[in-house]
């Protein structure tokens, strides 16, 4: 059995514990939570998103998103707009104050990111990104235990009891 500290969840949590303090300190200076930051960061890239897509992109459950958006709206950083075509759709956009915050905070976030990426080579960073993307893509469509079955080749072999299919790991 894999050592507990070598399991993916523990390695990811330990990595978050190593990198998040600098981000948390920055967010605290601007009275932002990590969840509020995620929302703003996504909106700064795409400017306007329906709440369902925002929930998906920020990994925040829709019920939690409502309260977080309420607080961001109260701070004057985002605005919710109901769609004219489909009143069930609510889009979120950054306000002028939200956009001004981006200009102020982005260089500081870039400096933190740079300090983190300097700990590894560009090739290692790219490999890490590819590996994590591969794990995420596989996890989206598989239940536990399926990964091993799907990553096996089935090779026919001849046994003394006739032909059989042997599963071998790729």
PDB file of C-alpha atoms in Angstrom:
ATOM      1  CA  UNK A   1       0.000   0.000   0.000  1.00  0.00           C
ATOM      2  CA  UNK A   2       1.198   3.529  -0.798  1.00  0.00           C
ATOM      3  CA  UNK A   3       2.479   5.581   2.128  1.00  0.00           C
ATOM      4  CA  UNK A   4      -0.193   8.034   3.245  1.00  0.00           C
ATOM      5  CA  UNK A   5       2.073  11.036   2.606  1.00  0.00           C
ATOM      6  CA  UNK A   6       2.680   9.779  -0.951  1.00  0.00           C
ATOM      7  CA  UNK A   7      -1.012   9.636  -1.891  1.00  0.00           C
ATOM      8  CA  UNK A   8      -2.179  12.205  -4.403  1.00  0.00           C
ATOM      9  CA  UNK A   9      -4.626  13.951  -2.037  1.00  0.00           C
ATOM     10  CA  UNK A  10      -1.932  14.388   0.620  1.00  0.00           C
ATOM     11  CA  UNK A  11       0.684  15.554  -1.882  1.00  0.00           C
ATOM     12  CA  UNK A  12      -1.774  18.093  -3.303  1.00  0.00           C
ATOM     13  CA  UNK A  13      -2.757  19.299   0.187  1.00  0.00           C
ATOM     14  CA  UNK A  14       0.895  19.606   1.246  1.00  0.00           C
ATOM     15  CA  UNK A  15       1.620  21.564  -1.933  1.00  0.00           C
ATOM     16  CA  UNK A  16      -1.302  23.902  -1.255  1.00  0.00           C
ATOM     17  CA  UNK A  17      -0.021  24.384   2.298  1.00  0.00           C
ATOM     18  CA  UNK A  18       3.367  25.339   0.837  1.00  0.00           C
ATOM     19  CA  UNK A  19       2.118  27.870  -1.729  1.00  0.00           C
ATOM     20  CA  UNK A  20      -1.103  29.352  -0.381  1.00  0.00           C
ATOM     21  CA  UNK A  21       0.205  31.421   2.563  1.00  0.00           C
ATOM     22  CA  UNK A  22       1.630  34.075   0.220  1.00  0.00           C
ATOM     23  CA  UNK A  23      -1.654  34.242  -1.682  1.00  0.00           C
ATOM     24  CA  UNK A  24      -3.731  34.302   1.507  1.00  0.00           C
ATOM     25  CA  UNK A  25      -1.651  37.176   2.862  1.00  0.00           C
ATOM     26  CA  UNK A  26      -2.248  39.121  -0.358  1.00  0.00           C
ATOM     27  CA  UNK A  27      -5.983  38.384  -0.364  1.00  0.00           C
ATOM     28  CA  UNK A  28      -6.240  39.453   3.289  1.00  0.00           C
ATOM     29  CA  UNK A  29      -4.704  42.849   2.460  1.00  0.00           C
ATOM     30  CA  UNK A  30      -7.630  43.385   0.068  1.00  0.00           C
ATOM     31  CA  UNK A  31     -10.250  41.791   2.370  1.00  0.00           C
ATOM     32  CA  UNK A  32     -10.837  38.946  -0.085  1.00  0.00           C
ATOM     33  CA  UNK A  33     -11.441  35.276   0.625  1.00  0.00           C
ATOM     34  CA  UNK A  34      -9.906  32.589  -1.563  1.00  0.00           C
ATOM     35  CA  UNK A  35     -13.333  31.883  -3.034  1.00  0.00           C
ATOM     36  CA  UNK A  36     -13.920  35.558  -3.829  1.00  0.00           C
ATOM     37  CA  UNK A  37     -10.487  35.664  -5.456  1.00  0.00           C
ATOM     38  CA  UNK A  38     -11.319  32.682  -7.675  1.00  0.00           C
ATOM     39  CA  UNK A  39     -14.473  34.388  -8.903  1.00  0.00           C
ATOM     40  CA  UNK A  40     -12.720  37.665  -9.628  1.00  0.00           C
ATOM     41  CA  UNK A  41      -9.795  35.923 -11.327  1.00  0.00           C
ATOM     42  CA  UNK A  42     -12.096  34.051 -13.712  1.00  0.00           C
ATOM     43  CA  UNK A  43     -14.137  37.189 -14.430  1.00  0.00           C
ATOM     44  CA  UNK A  44     -10.971  39.155 -15.178  1.00  0.00           C
ATOM     45  CA  UNK A  45     -10.204  36.611 -17.894  1.00  0.00           C
ATOM     46  CA  UNK A  46     -13.679  36.288 -19.394  1.00  0.00           C
ATOM     47  CA  UNK A  47     -15.398  39.486 -18.174  1.00  0.00           C
ATOM     48  CA  UNK A  48     -18.933  38.053 -18.202  1.00  0.00           C
ATOM     49  CA  UNK A  49     -20.062  34.556 -17.285  1.00  0.00           C
ATOM     50  CA  UNK A  50     -23.350  32.892 -16.419  1.00  0.00           C
ATOM     51  CA  UNK A  51     -23.424  31.765 -12.798  1.00  0.00           C
ATOM     52  CA  UNK A  52     -23.564  28.088 -13.817  1.00  0.00           C
ATOM     53  CA  UNK A  53     -20.320  28.429 -15.800  1.00  0.00           C
ATOM     54  CA  UNK A  54     -18.737  30.504 -13.046  1.00  0.00           C
ATOM     55  CA  UNK A  55     -19.565  27.769 -10.552  1.00  0.00           C
ATOM     56  CA  UNK A  56     -17.992  25.158 -12.806  1.00  0.00           C
ATOM     57  CA  UNK A  57     -14.834  27.167 -13.554  1.00  0.00           C
ATOM     58  CA  UNK A  58     -14.197  28.168  -9.921  1.00  0.00           C
ATOM     59  CA  UNK A  59     -15.064  24.741  -8.488  1.00  0.00           C
ATOM     60  CA  UNK A  60     -17.558  26.418  -6.178  1.00  0.00           C
ATOM     61  CA  UNK A  61     -20.946  24.730  -5.687  1.00  0.00           C
ATOM     62  CA  UNK A  62     -23.829  26.839  -7.005  1.00  0.00           C
ATOM     63  CA  UNK A  63     -25.474  27.226  -3.568  1.00  0.00           C
ATOM     64  CA  UNK A  64     -22.187  28.558  -2.112  1.00  0.00           C
ATOM     65  CA  UNK A  65     -21.634  30.807  -5.105  1.00  0.00           C
ATOM     66  CA  UNK A  66     -24.802  32.781  -4.361  1.00  0.00           C
ATOM     67  CA  UNK A  67     -23.564  33.967  -0.954  1.00  0.00           C
ATOM     68  CA  UNK A  68     -20.064  34.703  -2.223  1.00  0.00           C
ATOM     69  CA  UNK A  69     -21.503  36.778  -5.071  1.00  0.00           C
ATOM     70  CA  UNK A  70     -23.737  38.604  -2.581  1.00  0.00           C
ATOM     71  CA  UNK A  71     -20.643  39.642  -0.610  1.00  0.00           C
ATOM     72  CA  UNK A  72     -18.678  40.628  -3.731  1.00  0.00           C
ATOM     73  CA  UNK A  73     -21.642  42.670  -4.939  1.00  0.00           C
ATOM     74  CA  UNK A  74     -21.907  44.371  -1.538  1.00  0.00           C
ATOM     75  CA  UNK A  75     -18.199  45.311  -1.847  1.00  0.00           C
ATOM     76  CA  UNK A  76     -18.979  46.801  -5.255  1.00  0.00           C
ATOM     77  CA  UNK A  77     -16.636  44.421  -7.134  1.00  0.00           C
ATOM     78  CA  UNK A  78     -19.155  42.501  -9.263  1.00  0.00           C
ATOM     79  CA  UNK A  79     -22.618  42.976 -10.687  1.00  0.00           C
ATOM     80  CA  UNK A  80     -25.234  40.374 -11.615  1.00  0.00           C
ATOM     81  CA  UNK A  81     -27.276  40.875 -14.771  1.00  0.00           C
ATOM     82  CA  UNK A  82     -30.308  38.791 -15.720  1.00  0.00           C
ATOM     83  CA  UNK A  83     -30.417  37.680 -19.354  1.00  0.00           C
ATOM     84  CA  UNK A  84     -33.100  39.294 -21.505  1.00  0.00           C
ATOM     85  CA  UNK A  85     -33.398  36.139 -23.635  1.00  0.00           C
ATOM     86  CA  UNK A  86     -33.632  33.639 -20.764  1.00  0.00           C
ATOM     87  CA  UNK A  87     -34.554  35.077 -17.374  1.00  0.00           C
ATOM     88  CA  UNK A  88     -33.236  31.930 -15.671  1.00  0.00           C
ATOM     89  CA  UNK A  89     -29.703  32.903 -16.719  1.00  0.00           C
ATOM     90  CA  UNK A  90     -27.823  35.364 -14.544  1.00  0.00           C
ATOM     91  CA  UNK A  91     -24.457  36.658 -15.746  1.00  0.00           C
ATOM     92  CA  UNK A  92     -21.782  38.107 -13.488  1.00  0.00           C
ATOM     93  CA  UNK A  93     -19.441  40.902 -14.559  1.00  0.00           C
ATOM     94  CA  UNK A  94     -16.730  42.832 -12.737  1.00  0.00           C
ATOM     95  CA  UNK A  95     -17.607  46.456 -11.934  1.00  0.00           C
ATOM     96  CA  UNK A  96     -15.242  49.362 -12.542  1.00  0.00           C
ATOM     97  CA  UNK A  97     -14.002  48.899  -8.969  1.00  0.00           C
ATOM     98  CA  UNK A  98     -13.492  45.197  -9.667  1.00  0.00           C
ATOM     99  CA  UNK A  99     -11.495  45.998 -12.795  1.00  0.00           C
ATOM    100  CA  UNK A 100      -9.412  48.588 -10.916  1.00  0.00           C
ATOM    101  CA  UNK A 101      -8.645  45.951  -8.287  1.00  0.00           C
ATOM    102  CA  UNK A 102      -7.328  43.696 -11.035  1.00  0.00           C
ATOM    103  CA  UNK A 103      -4.851  46.352 -12.160  1.00  0.00           C
ATOM    104  CA  UNK A 104      -3.635  46.783  -8.590  1.00  0.00           C
ATOM    105  CA  UNK A 105      -3.434  43.133  -7.571  1.00  0.00           C
ATOM    106  CA  UNK A 106      -2.339  41.387 -10.791  1.00  0.00           C
ATOM    107  CA  UNK A 107       1.384  42.357 -10.552  1.00  0.00           C
ATOM    108  CA  UNK A 108       1.497  41.085  -6.981  1.00  0.00           C
ATOM    109  CA  UNK A 109      -0.100  37.779  -7.949  1.00  0.00           C
ATOM    110  CA  UNK A 110       2.331  37.480 -10.872  1.00  0.00           C
ATOM    111  CA  UNK A 111       5.257  37.968  -8.457  1.00  0.00           C
ATOM    112  CA  UNK A 112       3.965  35.184  -6.185  1.00  0.00           C
ATOM    113  CA  UNK A 113       3.442  32.893  -9.162  1.00  0.00           C
ATOM    114  CA  UNK A 114       6.952  33.657 -10.422  1.00  0.00           C
ATOM    115  CA  UNK A 115       8.459  32.826  -7.034  1.00  0.00           C
ATOM    116  CA  UNK A 116       6.648  29.492  -7.031  1.00  0.00           C
ATOM    117  CA  UNK A 117       7.583  28.548 -10.594  1.00  0.00           C
ATOM    118  CA  UNK A 118      11.241  29.406  -9.910  1.00  0.00           C
ATOM    119  CA  UNK A 119      11.393  26.377  -7.597  1.00  0.00           C
ATOM    120  CA  UNK A 120      11.342  24.063 -10.619  1.00  0.00           C
ATOM    121  CA  UNK A 121      12.619  24.135 -14.184  1.00  0.00           C
ATOM    122  CA  UNK A 122      10.307  25.252 -17.002  1.00  0.00           C
ATOM    123  CA  UNK A 123      10.280  21.638 -18.222  1.00  0.00           C
ATOM    124  CA  UNK A 124       9.257  20.379 -14.786  1.00  0.00           C
ATOM    125  CA  UNK A 125       6.488  22.991 -14.588  1.00  0.00           C
ATOM    126  CA  UNK A 126       5.198  21.941 -18.000  1.00  0.00           C
ATOM    127  CA  UNK A 127       5.369  18.257 -17.040  1.00  0.00           C
ATOM    128  CA  UNK A 128       3.515  18.962 -13.786  1.00  0.00           C
ATOM    129  CA  UNK A 129       0.830  20.852 -15.682  1.00  0.00           C
ATOM    130  CA  UNK A 130       0.438  18.028 -18.205  1.00  0.00           C
ATOM    131  CA  UNK A 131       0.302  15.330 -15.526  1.00  0.00           C
ATOM    132  CA  UNK A 132      -2.330  17.183 -13.493  1.00  0.00           C
ATOM    133  CA  UNK A 133      -4.398  17.851 -16.629  1.00  0.00           C
ATOM    134  CA  UNK A 134      -4.216  14.173 -17.541  1.00  0.00           C
ATOM    135  CA  UNK A 135      -5.376  13.147 -14.058  1.00  0.00           C
ATOM    136  CA  UNK A 136      -8.213  15.708 -14.159  1.00  0.00           C
ATOM    137  CA  UNK A 137      -9.357  14.563 -17.600  1.00  0.00           C
ATOM    138  CA  UNK A 138      -9.359  10.920 -16.551  1.00  0.00           C
ATOM    139  CA  UNK A 139     -11.151  11.613 -13.291  1.00  0.00           C
ATOM    140  CA  UNK A 140     -14.001  13.426 -14.981  1.00  0.00           C
ATOM    141  CA  UNK A 141     -15.254  10.253 -16.638  1.00  0.00           C
ATOM    142  CA  UNK A 142     -14.152   7.429 -14.351  1.00  0.00           C
ATOM    143  CA  UNK A 143     -15.276   5.979 -11.092  1.00  0.00           C
ATOM    144  CA  UNK A 144     -12.670   4.637  -8.655  1.00  0.00           C
ATOM    145  CA  UNK A 145     -11.219   1.360  -9.843  1.00  0.00           C
ATOM    146  CA  UNK A 146     -12.000   1.949 -13.506  1.00  0.00           C
ATOM    147  CA  UNK A 147      -8.680   3.605 -14.315  1.00  0.00           C
ATOM    148  CA  UNK A 148      -6.726   0.384 -14.008  1.00  0.00           C
ATOM    149  CA  UNK A 149      -9.165  -1.583 -16.176  1.00  0.00           C
ATOM    150  CA  UNK A 150      -9.167   1.111 -18.874  1.00  0.00           C
ATOM    151  CA  UNK A 151      -5.389   1.371 -18.962  1.00  0.00           C
ATOM    152  CA  UNK A 152      -4.877  -2.293 -19.734  1.00  0.00           C
ATOM    153  CA  UNK A 153      -4.319  -3.905 -23.091  1.00  0.00           C
ATOM    154  CA  UNK A 154      -6.010  -7.209 -23.758  1.00  0.00           C
ATOM    155  CA  UNK A 155      -3.588  -9.584 -25.392  1.00  0.00           C
ATOM    156  CA  UNK A 156      -4.762 -12.976 -26.646  1.00  0.00           C
ATOM    157  CA  UNK A 157      -2.502 -15.831 -25.539  1.00  0.00           C
ATOM    158  CA  UNK A 158      -2.537 -19.590 -26.057  1.00  0.00           C
ATOM    159  CA  UNK A 159      -2.782 -21.699 -22.897  1.00  0.00           C
ATOM    160  CA  UNK A 160      -3.052 -25.443 -22.419  1.00  0.00           C
ATOM    161  CA  UNK A 161      -6.788 -24.849 -21.904  1.00  0.00           C
ATOM    162  CA  UNK A 162      -7.189 -22.990 -25.195  1.00  0.00           C
ATOM    163  CA  UNK A 163      -7.012 -19.325 -26.221  1.00  0.00           C
ATOM    164  CA  UNK A 164      -7.344 -16.748 -23.442  1.00  0.00           C
ATOM    165  CA  UNK A 165      -7.203 -12.995 -23.214  1.00  0.00           C
ATOM    166  CA  UNK A 166      -4.499 -11.679 -20.928  1.00  0.00           C
ATOM    167  CA  UNK A 167      -4.780  -8.145 -19.624  1.00  0.00           C
ATOM    168  CA  UNK A 168      -1.424  -6.432 -19.428  1.00  0.00           C
ATOM    169  CA  UNK A 169      -0.788  -2.927 -18.191  1.00  0.00           C
ATOM    170  CA  UNK A 170       0.316  -0.531 -20.908  1.00  0.00           C
TER     171      UNK A 170
END
